[in-house]
mmCIF file of C-alpha atoms in Angstrom:
data_model
loop_
_atom_site.group_PDB
_atom_site.id
_atom_site.type_symbol
_atom_site.label_atom_id
_atom_site.label_comp_id
_atom_site.label_asym_id
_atom_site.label_seq_id
_atom_site.Cartn_x
_atom_site.Cartn_y
_atom_site.Cartn_z
ATOM 1 C CA GLN A 1 99.802 103.590 110.194
ATOM 2 C CA VAL A 2 101.683 103.173 106.915
ATOM 3 C CA GLN A 3 101.662 99.983 104.890
ATOM 4 C CA LEU A 4 104.486 99.393 102.448
ATOM 5 C CA VAL A 5 104.690 96.975 99.536
ATOM 6 C CA GLU A 6 107.908 96.557 97.566
ATOM 7 C CA SER A 7 108.263 95.251 94.028
ATOM 8 C CA GLY A 8 110.804 95.075 91.235
ATOM 9 C CA GLY A 9 113.371 92.677 92.647
ATOM 10 C CA GLU A 10 114.673 89.975 90.332
ATOM 11 C CA SER A 11 117.814 88.195 89.200
ATOM 12 C CA VAL A 12 120.187 90.147 86.967
ATOM 13 C CA GLN A 13 123.759 89.900 85.782
ATOM 14 C CA ALA A 14 126.536 92.079 87.128
ATOM 15 C CA GLY A 15 126.599 95.459 85.430
ATOM 16 C CA GLY A 16 122.863 95.448 84.915
ATOM 17 C CA SER A 17 120.154 97.729 86.282
ATOM 18 C CA LEU A 18 116.973 97.354 88.282
ATOM 19 C CA ARG A 19 114.333 99.723 89.560
ATOM 20 C CA LEU A 20 112.668 98.906 92.845
ATOM 21 C CA SER A 21 109.318 100.383 93.768
ATOM 22 C CA CYS A 22 107.547 100.785 97.083
ATOM 23 C CA ALA A 23 103.865 101.604 97.304
ATOM 24 C CA ALA A 24 102.890 103.377 100.529
ATOM 25 C CA SER A 25 99.403 103.576 101.967
ATOM 26 C CA GLY A 26 100.016 106.844 103.798
ATOM 27 C CA PHE A 27 102.340 109.790 104.285
ATOM 28 C CA ALA A 28 105.658 109.705 106.123
ATOM 29 C CA TYR A 29 108.285 112.414 106.553
ATOM 30 C CA ARG A 30 111.084 110.107 105.505
ATOM 31 C CA MET A 31 111.294 106.969 103.451
ATOM 32 C CA ALA A 32 114.261 104.731 102.906
ATOM 33 C CA TRP A 33 115.638 101.563 101.428
ATOM 34 C CA PHE A 34 117.496 99.037 103.529
ATOM 35 C CA ARG A 35 118.953 95.697 102.537
ATOM 36 C CA GLN A 36 119.954 92.498 104.237
ATOM 37 C CA ALA A 37 122.192 89.837 102.749
ATOM 38 C CA PRO A 38 122.243 86.279 104.128
ATOM 39 C CA GLY A 39 124.249 86.114 107.331
ATOM 40 C CA LYS A 40 124.614 89.886 107.540
ATOM 41 C CA GLU A 41 122.893 92.663 109.434
ATOM 42 C CA ARG A 42 120.395 94.902 107.746
ATOM 43 C CA GLU A 43 122.008 98.088 106.427
ATOM 44 C CA GLY A 44 120.734 101.410 105.173
ATOM 45 C CA VAL A 45 121.026 102.022 101.442
ATOM 46 C CA ALA A 46 119.324 105.328 100.674
ATOM 47 C CA ALA A 47 116.776 107.693 102.167
ATOM 48 C CA ILE A 48 114.731 110.703 101.136
ATOM 49 C CA ASP A 49 112.668 113.135 103.197
ATOM 50 C CA ASP A 50 109.638 115.238 102.402
ATOM 51 C CA ASP A 51 111.917 118.152 101.470
ATOM 52 C CA GLY A 52 113.579 115.974 98.851
ATOM 53 C CA ARG A 53 116.880 115.691 100.727
ATOM 54 C CA THR A 54 118.613 112.425 100.011
ATOM 55 C CA ALA A 55 121.173 110.325 101.820
ATOM 56 C CA TYR A 56 123.167 107.385 100.507
ATOM 57 C CA ALA A 57 125.402 104.706 101.899
ATOM 58 C CA GLU A 58 128.939 105.044 100.631
ATOM 59 C CA PHE A 59 128.819 101.705 98.866
ATOM 60 C CA VAL A 60 126.017 102.837 96.518
ATOM 61 C CA LYS A 61 126.948 106.442 95.844
ATOM 62 C CA GLY A 62 127.091 107.115 92.143
ATOM 63 C CA ARG A 63 125.256 103.886 91.299
ATOM 64 C CA PHE A 64 121.877 104.079 93.059
ATOM 65 C CA THR A 65 119.326 106.887 93.019
ATOM 66 C CA VAL A 66 116.409 107.216 95.421
ATOM 67 C CA SER A 67 113.329 109.171 94.423
ATOM 68 C CA LYS A 68 109.678 109.460 95.318
ATOM 69 C CA ASP A 69 106.415 110.430 93.775
ATOM 70 C CA ASN A 70 104.367 112.267 96.379
ATOM 71 C CA ALA A 71 101.205 112.175 94.289
ATOM 72 C CA GLN A 72 101.435 108.384 94.016
ATOM 73 C CA ASN A 73 102.814 107.840 97.535
ATOM 74 C CA ALA A 74 105.572 105.797 95.950
ATOM 75 C CA LEU A 75 109.269 105.384 96.624
ATOM 76 C CA TYR A 76 111.784 104.200 94.037
ATOM 77 C CA LEU A 77 115.344 102.977 93.951
ATOM 78 C CA GLN A 78 117.105 103.026 90.609
ATOM 79 C CA MET A 79 120.072 100.674 90.814
ATOM 80 C CA ASN A 80 122.733 100.784 88.109
ATOM 81 C CA VAL A 81 126.035 98.984 87.646
ATOM 82 C CA LEU A 82 124.878 96.227 89.965
ATOM 83 C CA LYS A 83 127.497 94.050 91.624
ATOM 84 C CA PRO A 84 127.219 90.548 93.101
ATOM 85 C CA GLU A 85 127.671 92.098 96.558
ATOM 86 C CA ASP A 86 124.409 94.000 96.017
ATOM 87 C CA THR A 87 122.588 90.683 96.330
ATOM 88 C CA ALA A 88 120.171 91.015 99.246
ATOM 89 C CA MET A 89 116.585 91.363 100.324
ATOM 90 C CA TYR A 90 115.671 95.013 99.887
ATOM 91 C CA TYR A 91 113.213 96.624 102.302
ATOM 92 C CA CYS A 92 111.245 99.821 102.083
ATOM 93 C CA ALA A 93 110.875 101.777 105.323
ATOM 94 C CA ALA A 94 108.930 104.851 106.403
ATOM 95 C CA GLY A 95 109.090 107.074 109.451
ATOM 96 C CA TYR A 96 108.458 110.463 110.979
ATOM 97 C CA TYR A 97 111.862 111.316 112.450
ATOM 98 C CA ARG A 98 113.154 114.353 110.573
ATOM 99 C CA ASP A 99 116.391 115.248 112.338
ATOM 100 C CA GLN A 100 119.809 114.124 111.107
ATOM 101 C CA TRP A 101 118.344 113.413 107.675
ATOM 102 C CA TRP A 102 121.810 112.495 106.370
ATOM 103 C CA LEU A 103 121.838 109.333 108.481
ATOM 104 C CA ILE A 104 120.062 106.106 107.508
ATOM 105 C CA ARG A 105 119.308 104.353 110.794
ATOM 106 C CA GLU A 106 116.831 101.571 111.379
ATOM 107 C CA ARG A 107 115.579 103.135 114.598
ATOM 108 C CA ASP A 108 114.346 106.218 112.708
ATOM 109 C CA PHE A 109 111.823 104.169 110.749
ATOM 110 C CA GLY A 110 108.784 102.554 112.294
ATOM 111 C CA TYR A 111 107.128 101.006 109.271
ATOM 112 C CA TRP A 112 108.592 98.283 107.101
ATOM 113 C CA GLY A 113 107.650 96.342 104.010
ATOM 114 C CA GLN A 114 108.087 92.611 103.491
ATOM 115 C CA GLY A 115 111.019 93.001 101.129
ATOM 116 C CA THR A 116 111.870 92.191 97.535
ATOM 117 C CA GLN A 117 114.797 89.946 96.567
ATOM 118 C CA VAL A 118 117.590 91.221 94.352
ATOM 119 C CA THR A 119 120.107 88.682 93.089
ATOM 120 C CA VAL A 120 123.133 89.744 91.042
ATOM 121 C CA SER A 121 125.165 87.046 89.340
ATOM 122 C CA SER A 122 128.717 87.453 88.091
#
């Protein structure tokens, strides 16, 4: 059982930066960030496994960086050059599926946080 608590979401202007954090109560092989905008399906943003391998959605490559602190059991998402289309609820996820680490699929993650809202204004 892994409990996840996100923080760091807030309202910012386009071009700004935010750092999201996720505190985890236990260990998982992979952790990820997903997001869901109003009226849209939840989509994978970035993921990292216990070997440090990372995966990113095309729409955030070069702008977002996922990282984790194993000692603190924490996951982070540094978001730079934010755009209005990045506005969404951001969720932290954790799981034990290790294959196909380059994919960010909801079904690979069994534990989810409650989300933190990111709003980017133009």
